[in-house]
Amino acid sequence: MSSLLQTFIQTNQPLIEQKLDLLIKELKAPSELKKAMAYSLQAGGKRIRPLYTLAVLEELEVQNEDAIVVACTIEMIHTYSLIHDDLPCMDDDDLRRGKPTNHIVFGEALAVLAGDALVTLAFGIIARLNNLKAEQKVQLTNQLSYAAGAEGMVGGQVLDMLGEGKSLSLSELEEVHVNKTGALLSFSILAGGIIADANEEIMQALKDYAFHIGLAFQIQDDILDIEGTSEELGKTAGKDVLSEKNTYPSILTLDGAKEQLQKQYNLAINALQTVNLQEGLLLEIANYITKRSN
């Protein structure tokens, strides 16, 4: 990790953690529900999505007090999806980020409700922002509902489930990941552009970059499931292979997946070059995503 990215993370990650904690503490809700919500939010993680939102704003040299709040709402949506993904009716995981999953600690019913509460809270928070224009809040809400919903993350999860026990083509697998993982990651990048009120050329470059880096993120996840350990990953390693899940290595071989990872990385950086953003935080985060070990 470069010193630039390390400094950026060391500066902003604690602010994200503090704001997430405060947003839950402020809720007038049953204490057990708040505990369940906070448990998964505070389980750690790289905070790639909220950091991406803040990184885009820094690269565009724009400051806005609401940026960190928007960034936190993305992490809430992401966390809700993890809580639900881990449920027995879905992926049936007992471990997440090195800790027992939400339903193991709080039971299935409260885990479902904690996820529901996080996703609905996120949209309410955006509606109540004070430092953005009404049009920006509508745009954020619209784009987030798309990224998180039936045409994005939820739809991708359904495609993933329907693909179990079948041999998917590369294009079919890409469709799964563009929606399941890529849509919300893309939104986190585009959200920075929306908050910065960026022009169409920059927004298109961010959109292209986000598409390719979203795929790269998932390809690296697939590779790490083979090459990583449970201790490194904070979740059960090798589960994709055991469940005969469709992954980039299963379709392309491990070496082929690594080639595809490099291809998507190159396309992401090429998109940044069109608007002279190929040096700086967006490049460094792309490097981190494609070389991470967890």
CSV table of N, CA, C and O in Angstrom, one decimal, residues 63-145:
chain,number,residue,atom,x,y,z
A,63,GLN,N,-15.1,19.7,-1.2
A,63,GLN,CA,-15.4,19.3,0.2
A,63,GLN,C,-16.9,19.5,0.5
A,63,GLN,O,-17.5,20.5,0.0
A,64,ASN,N,-17.5,18.6,1.2
A,64,ASN,CA,-18.9,18.7,1.5
A,64,ASN,C,-19.1,17.9,2.8
A,64,ASN,O,-18.8,16.8,2.9
A,65,GLU,N,-19.8,18.6,3.8
A,65,GLU,CA,-20.0,17.9,5.1
A,65,GLU,C,-20.8,16.7,5.0
A,65,GLU,O,-20.7,15.8,5.8
A,66,ASP,N,-21.7,16.6,4.0
A,66,ASP,CA,-22.6,15.5,3.9
A,66,ASP,C,-21.9,14.3,3.2
A,66,ASP,O,-22.5,13.2,3.2
A,67,ALA,N,-20.7,14.4,2.7
A,67,ALA,CA,-20.0,13.4,2.0
A,67,ALA,C,-19.8,12.1,2.9
A,67,ALA,O,-20.1,11.0,2.5
A,68,ILE,N,-19.4,12.3,4.1
A,68,ILE,CA,-19.1,11.2,5.0
A,68,ILE,C,-20.4,10.5,5.4
A,68,ILE,O,-20.4,9.3,5.6
A,69,VAL,N,-21.5,11.3,5.5
A,69,VAL,CA,-22.8,10.7,5.8
A,69,VAL,C,-23.2,9.8,4.7
A,69,VAL,O,-23.7,8.7,4.9
A,70,VAL,N,-23.1,10.3,3.4
A,70,VAL,CA,-23.5,9.5,2.3
A,70,VAL,C,-22.6,8.2,2.2
A,70,VAL,O,-23.1,7.1,2.0
A,71,ALA,N,-21.3,8.4,2.5
A,71,ALA,CA,-20.4,7.3,2.5
A,71,ALA,C,-20.9,6.2,3.5
A,71,ALA,O,-20.8,5.0,3.2
A,72,CYS,N,-21.3,6.6,4.7
A,72,CYS,CA,-21.8,5.7,5.7
A,72,CYS,C,-23.1,5.0,5.3
A,72,CYS,O,-23.2,3.8,5.6
A,73,THR,N,-23.9,5.6,4.6
A,73,THR,CA,-25.2,5.0,4.1
A,73,THR,C,-24.8,3.8,3.2
A,73,THR,O,-25.5,2.8,3.2
A,74,ILE,N,-23.8,4.0,2.4
A,74,ILE,CA,-23.4,2.9,1.5
A,74,ILE,C,-22.9,1.7,2.3
A,74,ILE,O,-23.2,0.6,1.9
A,75,GLU,N,-22.2,2.0,3.3
A,75,GLU,CA,-21.7,0.9,4.2
A,75,GLU,C,-22.8,0.2,4.9
A,75,GLU,O,-22.8,-1.0,5.1
A,76,MET,N,-23.9,1.0,5.2
A,76,MET,CA,-25.1,0.4,5.8
A,76,MET,C,-25.7,-0.6,4.8
A,76,MET,O,-26.1,-1.7,5.2
A,77,ILE,N,-25.9,-0.2,3.6
A,77,ILE,CA,-26.5,-1.1,2.6
A,77,ILE,C,-25.6,-2.3,2.4
A,77,ILE,O,-26.1,-3.4,2.3
A,78,HIS,N,-24.3,-2.1,2.3
A,78,HIS,CA,-23.4,-3.2,2.1
A,78,HIS,C,-23.5,-4.2,3.3
A,78,HIS,O,-23.6,-5.4,3.1
A,79,THR,N,-23.6,-3.7,4.5
A,79,THR,CA,-23.6,-4.5,5.7
A,79,THR,C,-25.0,-5.3,5.8
A,79,THR,O,-25.0,-6.5,6.1
A,80,TYR,N,-26.0,-4.6,5.4
A,80,TYR,CA,-27.3,-5.3,5.4
A,80,TYR,C,-27.3,-6.5,4.4
A,80,TYR,O,-27.8,-7.6,4.7
A,81,SER,N,-26.6,-6.3,3.3
A,81,SER,CA,-26.5,-7.4,2.3
A,81,SER,C,-25.7,-8.6,2.9
A,81,SER,O,-26.0,-9.8,2.6
A,82,LEU,N,-24.7,-8.3,3.6
A,82,LEU,CA,-23.8,-9.3,4.2
A,82,LEU,C,-24.6,-10.1,5.3
A,82,LEU,O,-24.5,-11.3,5.4
A,83,ILE,N,-25.4,-9.4,6.1
A,83,ILE,CA,-26.2,-10.1,7.1
A,83,ILE,C,-27.1,-11.0,6.5
A,83,ILE,O,-27.3,-12.2,6.9
A,84,HIS,N,-27.8,-10.6,5.5
A,84,HIS,CA,-28.8,-11.5,4.8
A,84,HIS,C,-28.1,-12.6,4.0
A,84,HIS,O,-28.6,-13.7,4.0
A,85,ASP,N,-27.0,-12.3,3.4
A,85,ASP,CA,-26.2,-13.3,2.6
A,85,ASP,C,-25.8,-14.5,3.5
A,85,ASP,O,-25.8,-15.6,3.1
A,86,ASP,N,-25.5,-14.2,4.8
A,86,ASP,CA,-25.0,-15.2,5.7
A,86,ASP,C,-26.1,-16.1,6.3
A,86,ASP,O,-25.8,-17.1,6.9
A,87,LEU,N,-27.3,-15.7,6.1
A,87,LEU,CA,-28.4,-16.5,6.7
A,87,LEU,C,-28.5,-17.9,6.2
A,87,LEU,O,-28.1,-18.2,5.1
A,88,PRO,N,-29.0,-18.8,7.1
A,88,PRO,CA,-29.2,-20.2,6.6
A,88,PRO,C,-29.9,-20.4,5.3
A,88,PRO,O,-29.6,-21.3,4.6
A,89,CYS,N,-30.9,-19.6,5.0
A,89,CYS,CA,-31.6,-19.7,3.8
A,89,CYS,C,-30.9,-19.2,2.6
A,89,CYS,O,-31.3,-19.4,1.4
A,90,MET,N,-29.7,-18.6,2.8
A,90,MET,CA,-28.9,-18.0,1.7
A,90,MET,C,-27.6,-18.8,1.6
A,90,MET,O,-27.6,-20.0,1.3
A,91,ASP,N,-26.5,-18.2,2.1
A,91,ASP,CA,-25.2,-18.9,2.0
A,91,ASP,C,-24.9,-19.7,3.2
A,91,ASP,O,-23.9,-20.5,3.2
A,92,ASP,N,-25.6,-19.5,4.3
A,92,ASP,CA,-25.5,-20.3,5.5
A,92,ASP,C,-24.0,-20.3,6.1
A,92,ASP,O,-23.4,-21.3,6.2
A,93,ASP,N,-23.6,-19.0,6.4
A,93,ASP,CA,-22.2,-18.9,6.9
A,93,ASP,C,-22.2,-18.6,8.4
A,93,ASP,O,-23.1,-17.9,8.9
A,94,ASP,N,-21.3,-19.2,9.1
A,94,ASP,CA,-21.2,-19.0,10.5
A,94,ASP,C,-20.1,-17.9,10.9
A,94,ASP,O,-20.0,-17.5,12.0
A,95,LEU,N,-19.3,-17.5,9.9
A,95,LEU,CA,-18.2,-16.6,10.1
A,95,LEU,C,-18.2,-15.5,9.1
A,95,LEU,O,-18.3,-15.7,7.9
A,96,ARG,N,-18.0,-14.3,9.6
A,96,ARG,CA,-17.9,-13.1,8.8
A,96,ARG,C,-16.9,-12.2,9.4
A,96,ARG,O,-17.0,-11.8,10.5
A,97,ARG,N,-15.8,-11.8,8.6
A,97,ARG,CA,-14.8,-10.9,9.1
A,97,ARG,C,-14.2,-11.4,10.4
A,97,ARG,O,-13.8,-10.7,11.3
A,98,GLY,N,-14.1,-12.8,10.5
A,98,GLY,CA,-13.4,-13.4,11.7
A,98,GLY,C,-14.3,-13.5,12.9
A,98,GLY,O,-13.8,-13.9,14.0
A,99,LYS,N,-15.5,-13.1,12.8
A,99,LYS,CA,-16.5,-13.1,14.0
A,99,LYS,C,-17.7,-14.0,13.6
A,99,LYS,O,-18.0,-14.1,12.4
A,100,PRO,N,-18.4,-14.5,14.6
A,100,PRO,CA,-19.7,-15.2,14.3
A,100,PRO,C,-20.6,-14.2,13.6
A,100,PRO,O,-20.7,-13.1,13.9
A,101,THR,N,-21.3,-14.8,12.6
A,101,THR,CA,-22.2,-14.0,11.8
A,101,THR,C,-23.4,-13.5,12.7
A,101,THR,O,-23.7,-14.0,13.8
A,102,ASN,N,-24.1,-12.5,12.2
A,102,ASN,CA,-25.2,-11.9,13.0
A,102,ASN,C,-26.2,-12.8,13.5
A,102,ASN,O,-26.6,-12.8,14.7
A,103,HIS,N,-26.7,-13.7,12.6
A,103,HIS,CA,-27.7,-14.7,13.1
A,103,HIS,C,-27.3,-15.7,14.1
A,103,HIS,O,-28.1,-16.2,14.9
A,104,ILE,N,-26.0,-16.0,14.1
A,104,ILE,CA,-25.4,-16.8,15.1
A,104,ILE,C,-25.5,-16.2,16.5
A,104,ILE,O,-25.8,-16.8,17.5
A,105,VAL,N,-25.3,-14.9,16.5
A,105,VAL,CA,-25.3,-14.1,17.8
A,105,VAL,C,-26.7,-13.7,18.2
A,105,VAL,O,-27.0,-13.9,19.4
A,106,PHE,N,-27.5,-13.2,17.3
A,106,PHE,CA,-28.8,-12.6,17.6
A,106,PHE,C,-30.0,-13.5,17.2
A,106,PHE,O,-31.1,-13.1,17.6
A,107,GLY,N,-29.8,-14.5,16.5
A,107,GLY,CA,-30.9,-15.3,16.0
A,107,GLY,C,-31.3,-14.8,14.6
A,107,GLY,O,-31.1,-13.7,14.2
A,108,GLU,N,-31.9,-15.7,13.9
A,108,GLU,CA,-32.3,-15.4,12.5
A,108,GLU,C,-33.3,-14.3,12.4
A,108,GLU,O,-33.1,-13.4,11.5
A,109,ALA,N,-34.3,-14.2,13.2
A,109,ALA,CA,-35.3,-13.2,13.1
A,109,ALA,C,-34.8,-11.8,13.3
A,109,ALA,O,-35.0,-10.9,12.5
A,110,LEU,N,-33.9,-11.6,14.3
A,110,LEU,CA,-33.4,-10.3,14.6
A,110,LEU,C,-32.3,-9.9,13.6
A,110,LEU,O,-32.2,-8.8,13.2
A,111,ALA,N,-31.6,-10.9,13.0
A,111,ALA,CA,-30.7,-10.6,12.0
A,111,ALA,C,-31.4,-10.1,10.7
A,111,ALA,O,-30.9,-9.1,10.1
A,112,VAL,N,-32.5,-10.7,10.4
A,112,VAL,CA,-33.3,-10.2,9.2
A,112,VAL,C,-33.7,-8.8,9.5
A,112,VAL,O,-33.6,-7.9,8.6
A,113,LEU,N,-34.2,-8.5,10.7
A,113,LEU,CA,-34.7,-7.2,11.0
A,113,LEU,C,-33.6,-6.2,11.1
A,113,LEU,O,-33.8,-5.0,10.7
A,114,ALA,N,-32.5,-6.6,11.5
A,114,ALA,CA,-31.3,-5.7,11.6
A,114,ALA,C,-30.9,-5.2,10.2
A,114,ALA,O,-30.6,-4.1,9.9
A,115,GLY,N,-30.9,-6.2,9.3
A,115,GLY,CA,-30.6,-5.9,7.9
A,115,GLY,C,-31.7,-5.0,7.3
A,115,GLY,O,-31.4,-4.0,6.6
A,116,ASP,N,-33.0,-5.3,7.5
A,116,ASP,CA,-34.1,-4.4,7.1
A,116,ASP,C,-33.9,-3.0,7.6
A,116,ASP,O,-34.1,-2.0,6.9
A,117,ALA,N,-33.5,-2.9,8.9
A,117,ALA,CA,-33.4,-1.5,9.5
A,117,ALA,C,-32.3,-0.7,8.9
A,117,ALA,O,-32.4,0.5,8.7
A,118,LEU,N,-31.2,-1.4,8.6
A,118,LEU,CA,-30.0,-0.7,8.0
A,118,LEU,C,-30.4,-0.2,6.6
A,118,LEU,O,-30.0,1.0,6.3
A,119,VAL,N,-31.0,-1.0,5.8
A,119,VAL,CA,-31.3,-0.5,4.4
A,119,VAL,C,-32.3,0.6,4.4
A,119,VAL,O,-32.2,1.6,3.6
A,120,THR,N,-33.3,0.6,5.3
A,120,THR,CA,-34.3,1.7,5.3
A,120,THR,C,-33.7,2.9,5.9
A,120,THR,O,-34.0,4.0,5.5
A,121,LEU,N,-32.9,2.7,6.9
A,121,LEU,CA,-32.2,3.9,7.5
A,121,LEU,C,-31.4,4.7,6.5
A,121,LEU,O,-31.4,5.9,6.5
A,122,ALA,N,-30.7,3.9,5.7
A,122,ALA,CA,-29.8,4.6,4.7
A,122,ALA,C,-30.5,5.6,3.8
A,122,ALA,O,-30.1,6.7,3.6
A,123,PHE,N,-31.7,5.2,3.3
A,123,PHE,CA,-32.4,6.1,2.4
A,123,PHE,C,-33.0,7.3,3.2
A,123,PHE,O,-33.0,8.4,2.7
A,124,GLY,N,-33.4,7.0,4.4
A,124,GLY,CA,-33.9,8.2,5.2
A,124,GLY,C,-32.8,9.2,5.5
A,124,GLY,O,-33.1,10.4,5.5
A,125,ILE,N,-31.6,8.7,5.8
A,125,ILE,CA,-30.5,9.6,6.1
A,125,ILE,C,-30.2,10.5,4.9
A,125,ILE,O,-30.0,11.7,5.0
A,126,ILE,N,-30.2,9.9,3.7
A,126,ILE,CA,-30.0,10.7,2.5
A,126,ILE,C,-31.1,11.8,2.3
A,126,ILE,O,-30.8,12.9,1.9
A,127,ALA,N,-32.3,11.4,2.6
A,127,ALA,CA,-33.4,12.4,2.4
A,127,ALA,C,-33.3,13.6,3.3
A,127,ALA,O,-33.8,14.7,3.0
A,128,ARG,N,-32.6,13.4,4.5
A,128,ARG,CA,-32.5,14.4,5.5
A,128,ARG,C,-31.2,15.2,5.4
A,128,ARG,O,-30.9,16.0,6.3
A,129,LEU,N,-30.4,15.0,4.4
A,129,LEU,CA,-29.1,15.7,4.3
A,129,LEU,C,-29.4,17.3,4.1
A,129,LEU,O,-30.3,17.7,3.5
A,130,ASN,N,-28.4,18.0,4.7
A,130,ASN,CA,-28.6,19.5,4.7
A,130,ASN,C,-27.7,20.2,3.8
A,130,ASN,O,-28.0,21.4,3.5
A,131,ASN,N,-26.6,19.6,3.3
A,131,ASN,CA,-25.6,20.4,2.5
A,131,ASN,C,-25.6,20.0,1.0
A,131,ASN,O,-24.6,20.3,0.3
A,132,LEU,N,-26.7,19.4,0.6
A,132,LEU,CA,-26.8,19.0,-0.8
A,132,LEU,C,-28.1,19.6,-1.4
A,132,LEU,O,-29.1,19.8,-0.7
A,133,LYS,N,-28.1,19.9,-2.7
A,133,LYS,CA,-29.3,20.4,-3.4
A,133,LYS,C,-30.3,19.3,-3.5
A,133,LYS,O,-29.9,18.1,-3.5
A,134,ALA,N,-31.5,19.6,-3.6
A,134,ALA,CA,-32.6,18.6,-3.7
A,134,ALA,C,-32.4,17.7,-4.8
A,134,ALA,O,-32.6,16.5,-4.7
A,135,GLU,N,-31.9,18.3,-6.0
A,135,GLU,CA,-31.7,17.4,-7.2
A,135,GLU,C,-30.6,16.4,-6.9
A,135,GLU,O,-30.7,15.3,-7.4
A,136,GLN,N,-29.6,16.8,-6.1
A,136,GLN,CA,-28.5,15.8,-5.8
A,136,GLN,C,-29.0,14.7,-4.9
A,136,GLN,O,-28.7,13.5,-5.1
A,137,LYS,N,-29.9,15.1,-4.0
A,137,LYS,CA,-30.4,14.0,-3.1
A,137,LYS,C,-31.3,13.1,-3.8
A,137,LYS,O,-31.3,11.9,-3.6
A,138,VAL,N,-32.1,13.6,-4.7
A,138,VAL,CA,-32.9,12.7,-5.6
A,138,VAL,C,-32.1,11.8,-6.4
A,138,VAL,O,-32.4,10.6,-6.6
A,139,GLN,N,-31.0,12.4,-7.0
A,139,GLN,CA,-30.1,11.6,-7.8
A,139,GLN,C,-29.4,10.5,-7.0
A,139,GLN,O,-29.4,9.3,-7.5
A,140,LEU,N,-29.0,10.8,-5.8
A,140,LEU,CA,-28.4,9.8,-5.0
A,140,LEU,C,-29.4,8.7,-4.6
A,140,LEU,O,-29.0,7.5,-4.7
A,141,THR,N,-30.6,9.1,-4.2
A,141,THR,CA,-31.6,8.1,-3.8
A,141,THR,C,-31.9,7.2,-5.0
A,141,THR,O,-32.1,6.0,-4.9
A,142,ASN,N,-32.1,7.8,-6.2
A,142,ASN,CA,-32.5,7.1,-7.4
A,142,ASN,C,-31.4,6.1,-7.7
A,142,ASN,O,-31.6,4.9,-8.0
A,143,GLN,N,-30.1,6.5,-7.7
A,143,GLN,CA,-29.0,5.7,-8.1
A,143,GLN,C,-28.8,4.6,-7.1
A,143,GLN,O,-28.5,3.4,-7.4
A,144,LEU,N,-29.0,4.9,-5.8
A,144,LEU,CA,-28.7,3.9,-4.7
A,144,LEU,C,-29.8,2.8,-4.8
A,144,LEU,O,-29.5,1.6,-4.6
A,145,SER,N,-31.1,3.2,-5.0
A,145,SER,CA,-32.1,2.3,-5.1
A,145,SER,C,-31.9,1.3,-6.3
A,145,SER,O,-32.2,0.1,-6.2
